[in-house]
Coordinates of C-alpha atoms in Angstrom, one line a residue:
M326 CA 10.1 22.8 -2.7
T327 CA 6.9 20.9 -3.4
I328 CA 6.1 17.2 -2.7
L329 CA 3.7 15.7 -5.2
V330 CA 1.4 12.9 -4.0
T331 CA -0.3 10.6 -6.5
G332 CA -3.1 8.4 -5.4
A333 CA -3.9 11.2 -3.0
T334 CA -7.6 10.4 -2.4
G335 CA -7.1 6.8 -1.5
T336 CA -6.7 5.4 2.0
V337 CA -2.9 5.5 2.1
G338 CA -2.6 8.7 0.0
R339 CA -4.9 10.7 2.3
N340 CA -2.7 9.6 5.3
V341 CA 0.4 10.7 3.4
V342 CA -1.0 14.1 2.6
E343 CA -2.2 14.6 6.2
Q344 CA 1.1 13.6 7.7
L345 CA 3.0 15.9 5.3
V346 CA 0.8 18.8 6.1
N347 CA 1.2 18.2 9.8
R348 CA 5.0 18.5 9.3
G349 CA 4.8 21.7 7.4
A350 CA 5.5 20.4 3.9
D351 CA 4.3 22.1 0.7
V352 CA 2.0 19.4 -0.8
R353 CA 0.5 19.1 -4.2
A354 CA -2.1 16.3 -4.7
L355 CA -2.8 14.8 -8.1
V356 CA -6.5 13.8 -8.3
R357 CA -9.0 12.8 -10.9
D358 CA -11.8 14.8 -9.4
P359 CA -10.8 17.9 -7.3
A360 CA -14.4 18.2 -6.0
K361 CA -13.9 15.0 -4.0
A362 CA -10.4 15.9 -2.7
G363 CA -11.4 17.5 0.7
F364 CA -7.8 18.2 1.8
A365 CA -6.7 20.7 4.4
A366 CA -6.3 24.3 3.3
G367 CA -2.9 24.9 1.7
V368 CA -2.8 21.6 -0.3
D369 CA -2.4 22.4 -4.0
V370 CA -4.9 20.2 -5.7
V371 CA -4.3 19.5 -9.4
Q372 CA -6.5 17.5 -11.7
G373 CA -5.0 14.8 -13.8
D374 CA -4.6 11.2 -14.7
L375 CA -1.5 9.1 -14.8
L376 CA -2.3 8.0 -18.4
D377 CA -2.6 11.6 -19.5
V378 CA 1.0 12.6 -20.1
D379 CA 0.2 16.3 -20.4
S380 CA -1.6 16.4 -17.1
V381 CA 1.3 14.5 -15.4
R382 CA 3.8 16.9 -16.9
A383 CA 1.8 19.9 -15.6
A384 CA 1.5 18.3 -12.1
M385 CA 5.2 17.7 -11.9
A386 CA 6.2 21.2 -12.9
G387 CA 8.2 22.7 -10.0
V388 CA 8.1 19.6 -8.0
S389 CA 11.1 18.5 -6.0
T390 CA 9.9 15.2 -4.5
L391 CA 7.4 12.6 -5.7
F392 CA 5.3 10.1 -3.9
L393 CA 4.2 7.5 -6.4
L394 CA 1.2 5.3 -5.5
N395 CA -0.6 3.4 -8.3
A396 CA -4.0 1.8 -7.7
V397 CA -4.5 -1.9 -8.6
V398 CA -5.9 -1.4 -12.1
A399 CA -5.3 -3.2 -15.4
D400 CA -2.9 -0.6 -16.6
E401 CA -1.1 0.0 -13.3
Y402 CA 2.4 -0.9 -14.7
T403 CA 2.0 1.6 -17.6
Q404 CA 0.8 4.3 -15.3
A405 CA 3.8 3.9 -13.1
L406 CA 6.4 3.9 -15.9
I407 CA 4.8 7.0 -17.4
A408 CA 5.0 8.8 -14.1
L409 CA 8.6 7.8 -13.5
N410 CA 9.7 8.8 -17.0
V411 CA 8.0 12.2 -16.7
A412 CA 9.6 12.6 -13.3
R413 CA 13.0 11.9 -14.8
E414 CA 12.3 14.3 -17.6
A415 CA 11.3 17.0 -15.0
G416 CA 14.5 16.5 -13.1
I417 CA 12.9 15.0 -10.0
E418 CA 15.6 13.1 -8.1
R419 CA 13.8 12.4 -4.9
I420 CA 11.1 9.7 -5.1
V421 CA 9.2 7.4 -2.7
Y422 CA 7.5 4.5 -4.4
L423 CA 4.8 2.4 -2.8
S424 CA 5.5 -1.2 -3.9
V425 CA 4.5 -4.4 -2.0
I426 CA 6.4 -6.8 0.2
H427 CA 7.6 -10.0 -1.7
S428 CA 7.1 -8.3 -5.1
D429 CA 10.1 -10.4 -6.2
L430 CA 8.6 -13.6 -4.8
Y431 CA 4.9 -13.5 -5.9
V432 CA 6.1 -13.5 -9.5
N433 CA 2.8 -14.9 -10.9
V434 CA 0.5 -12.3 -9.3
P435 CA -0.1 -9.5 -11.8
H436 CA -0.1 -6.5 -9.5
F437 CA 2.9 -7.8 -7.6
A438 CA 4.9 -8.6 -10.8
G439 CA 4.0 -5.1 -12.1
K440 CA 5.4 -3.4 -9.0
F441 CA 8.5 -5.5 -9.2
G442 CA 9.0 -4.3 -12.7
V443 CA 8.7 -0.7 -11.5
E444 CA 11.3 -1.4 -8.8
R445 CA 13.6 -2.8 -11.5
M446 CA 13.2 0.4 -13.6
I447 CA 14.0 2.6 -10.5
E448 CA 17.1 0.5 -9.8
R449 CA 18.4 0.1 -13.3
M450 CA 18.0 3.8 -14.1
A451 CA 19.7 4.8 -10.9
M452 CA 16.8 6.9 -9.7
G453 CA 17.2 8.1 -6.1
A454 CA 14.2 6.5 -4.3
T455 CA 12.9 4.9 -1.2
I456 CA 10.9 1.8 -2.2
L457 CA 8.3 1.0 0.5
R458 CA 7.2 -2.6 0.5
P459 CA 4.1 -2.9 2.7
A460 CA 2.5 -6.2 3.8
Y461 CA -1.2 -6.8 3.9
F462 CA -3.2 -3.8 5.0
M463 CA -5.3 -4.2 8.2
D464 CA -7.7 -1.7 6.5
N465 CA -8.7 -4.5 4.1
E466 CA -10.7 -5.9 7.0
L467 CA -13.3 -3.1 6.6
T468 CA -14.5 -5.0 3.5
I469 CA -15.3 -8.1 5.6
K470 CA -16.6 -6.5 8.7
D471 CA -20.2 -7.2 7.9
V472 CA -19.5 -10.8 7.1
V473 CA -17.6 -11.3 10.3
T474 CA -20.2 -9.6 12.5
G475 CA -23.3 -10.8 10.7
Y476 CA -22.4 -14.4 9.9
G477 CA -19.7 -15.2 12.5
I478 CA -17.0 -16.2 10.0
Y479 CA -13.7 -14.7 9.0
P480 CA -13.8 -15.2 5.2
M481 CA -10.3 -14.1 4.0
P482 CA -8.3 -17.2 2.9
I483 CA -5.0 -16.0 4.4
G484 CA -3.8 -19.5 5.5
A485 CA -1.5 -20.7 8.2
R486 CA 1.8 -19.2 7.2
G487 CA 0.9 -15.7 8.5
L488 CA 0.7 -12.2 7.3
A489 CA 2.5 -9.3 9.0
M490 CA -0.5 -6.9 8.7
I491 CA 0.1 -3.2 8.9
D492 CA -2.2 -0.3 9.6
A493 CA -2.5 2.2 6.6
R494 CA -2.0 5.0 9.1
D495 CA 1.4 3.7 9.9
V496 CA 2.1 3.3 6.2
G497 CA 1.2 6.9 5.6
E498 CA 3.3 8.2 8.4
I499 CA 6.4 6.2 7.4
A500 CA 5.9 7.4 3.8
A501 CA 5.7 11.0 4.9
L502 CA 8.9 10.6 7.0
A503 CA 10.7 9.1 4.0
L504 CA 9.5 11.9 1.7
I505 CA 10.6 14.6 4.1
R506 CA 14.0 12.9 4.6
R507 CA 14.6 13.0 0.9
E508 CA 13.1 16.4 0.4
R509 CA 15.4 18.0 3.1
S510 CA 18.6 16.2 2.1
A511 CA 21.3 18.5 0.6
S512 CA 21.7 16.0 -2.2
P513 CA 19.7 13.0 -3.6
L514 CA 20.0 10.0 -1.4
P515 CA 20.8 6.5 -2.7
L516 CA 18.2 3.7 -3.3
D517 CA 16.7 2.3 -0.2
R518 CA 14.1 -0.5 0.4
I519 CA 12.0 -0.7 3.5
N520 CA 9.6 -3.6 4.4
L521 CA 6.4 -2.2 6.0
V522 CA 5.1 -4.7 8.5
G523 CA 3.0 -4.7 11.6
P524 CA 3.9 -6.0 15.1
D525 CA 1.8 -9.2 14.7
T526 CA 1.9 -12.0 12.1
L527 CA -1.7 -13.2 11.7
T528 CA -2.9 -16.6 10.4
G529 CA -6.5 -17.1 9.3
A530 CA -7.3 -18.9 12.6
G531 CA -5.4 -16.2 14.5
A532 CA -7.3 -13.4 12.9
A533 CA -10.6 -15.1 13.7
A534 CA -9.5 -15.6 17.3
V535 CA -8.8 -11.8 17.6
W536 CA -12.3 -11.0 16.3
S537 CA -13.7 -13.6 18.7
E538 CA -12.0 -12.0 21.6
V539 CA -13.1 -8.5 20.6
L540 CA -16.7 -9.4 19.8
G541 CA -17.1 -11.7 22.8
R542 CA -18.4 -14.6 20.6
T543 CA -16.9 -17.3 18.4
I544 CA -15.8 -16.3 15.0
A545 CA -14.8 -19.2 12.8
Y546 CA -12.1 -19.2 10.1
S547 CA -13.8 -20.2 6.8
G548 CA -10.8 -21.9 5.4
D549 CA -8.5 -21.8 2.4
D550 CA -10.9 -22.1 -0.6
T551 CA -9.3 -19.6 -3.0
A552 CA -11.7 -20.6 -5.9
A553 CA -14.7 -19.7 -3.8
F554 CA -12.9 -16.5 -2.8
E555 CA -12.5 -15.6 -6.5
Q556 CA -16.2 -16.2 -7.2
S557 CA -17.2 -14.1 -4.3
L558 CA -15.1 -11.2 -5.4
R559 CA -16.5 -11.4 -8.9
Q560 CA -19.8 -10.0 -7.5
F561 CA -18.3 -6.6 -7.1
M562 CA -15.1 -6.3 -9.1
P563 CA -13.9 -7.2 -12.7
G564 CA -13.1 -10.8 -13.4
W565 CA -9.4 -10.1 -14.1
M566 CA -9.1 -8.4 -10.7
A567 CA -10.8 -11.2 -8.8
F568 CA -8.5 -13.7 -10.4
D569 CA -5.5 -11.5 -9.5
M570 CA -6.7 -11.5 -5.8
R571 CA -7.1 -15.3 -6.0
L572 CA -3.5 -15.7 -7.2
M573 CA -2.4 -13.5 -4.3
A574 CA -4.4 -15.5 -1.8
E575 CA -2.8 -18.7 -3.1
R576 CA 0.7 -17.2 -2.4
F577 CA -0.6 -16.3 1.1
L578 CA -1.2 -20.0 1.6
S579 CA 2.1 -21.1 0.2
D580 CA 4.5 -18.4 1.3
G581 CA 2.7 -16.0 3.7
M582 CA 3.9 -12.4 4.1
L583 CA 6.6 -12.8 6.7
P584 CA 8.8 -10.0 8.0
E585 CA 12.6 -10.1 7.9
P586 CA 14.6 -9.8 11.1
G587 CA 14.7 -6.3 12.3
D588 CA 11.8 -5.0 10.1
A589 CA 9.5 -4.0 12.9
D590 CA 12.3 -2.6 15.1
R591 CA 13.4 -0.3 12.2
L592 CA 9.8 1.0 11.7
T593 CA 9.4 1.5 15.5
A594 CA 12.6 3.6 15.5
M595 CA 11.4 5.6 12.6
L596 CA 8.0 6.4 14.1
G597 CA 9.3 6.9 17.6
R598 CA 6.4 4.8 18.9
P599 CA 5.0 1.2 18.7
L600 CA 3.4 0.1 15.5
R601 CA -0.4 -0.2 15.7
S602 CA -1.6 -3.7 16.6
Y603 CA -4.2 -5.8 14.8
R604 CA -6.1 -6.3 18.0
D605 CA -6.4 -2.5 18.4
Y606 CA -7.5 -2.1 14.8
V607 CA -10.2 -4.8 15.1
R608 CA -11.4 -3.2 18.3
Q609 CA -11.7 0.2 16.6
T610 CA -13.3 -1.3 13.5
A611 CA -15.8 -3.4 15.5
G612 CA -16.7 -0.5 17.7

């Protein structure tokens, strides 16, 4: 009984693999470059690409449970549908899919809309799956650490509605628990959706205040200029992706990423411990 992890070399994927290994699961990791995998001994590393149907078929041979994670790329939706169709062809009835919170609300944001389309396929084709819907990753703050510490500003335009930020380590552990639950079930379990949120809902000003407290000096929130945010991102990512991120930020401003009642309590019960806090994450990152 083997669990296949896609997106295994990314931040979340590595956490999923580690958590599964720690729990004694048989893990296969689908990667583009095995030389960069660096997983624990015992992890079956297979080379492939989600657009290469033959390699996906080979990776899924003998697999009982699938963790599907697709990176934010231009053909993300196609990759996901190929993977799910091949999984169905291979008889895999136990799936955990990493979607995103409010995928049904952020309808104009390309990578959100794509994930909602994948959710719709899973539901309409009656595939046994847990759909994980994470909010904004605290780990995104690594990309702005130098700006915060070097220039004294918090530059992410996340607005005043608030984001229930979650640590990717918590995402990985919850995903592993969901995978093992499905893997060890005597029969395929019904569809389930879980919002993945942190214990704190952060606004732009609130996040800046946490950085100020941790660093011991004033960090200012730079404001809600999403056009400037897009232009900044275009320096190190394709224009289509920068525009996608701008559209997402605009929905942060209008809608936020707010948890539903009971979300955090459900996750705390699953983990058997408190969720990691934003303040602790910033302290570790700044350290």
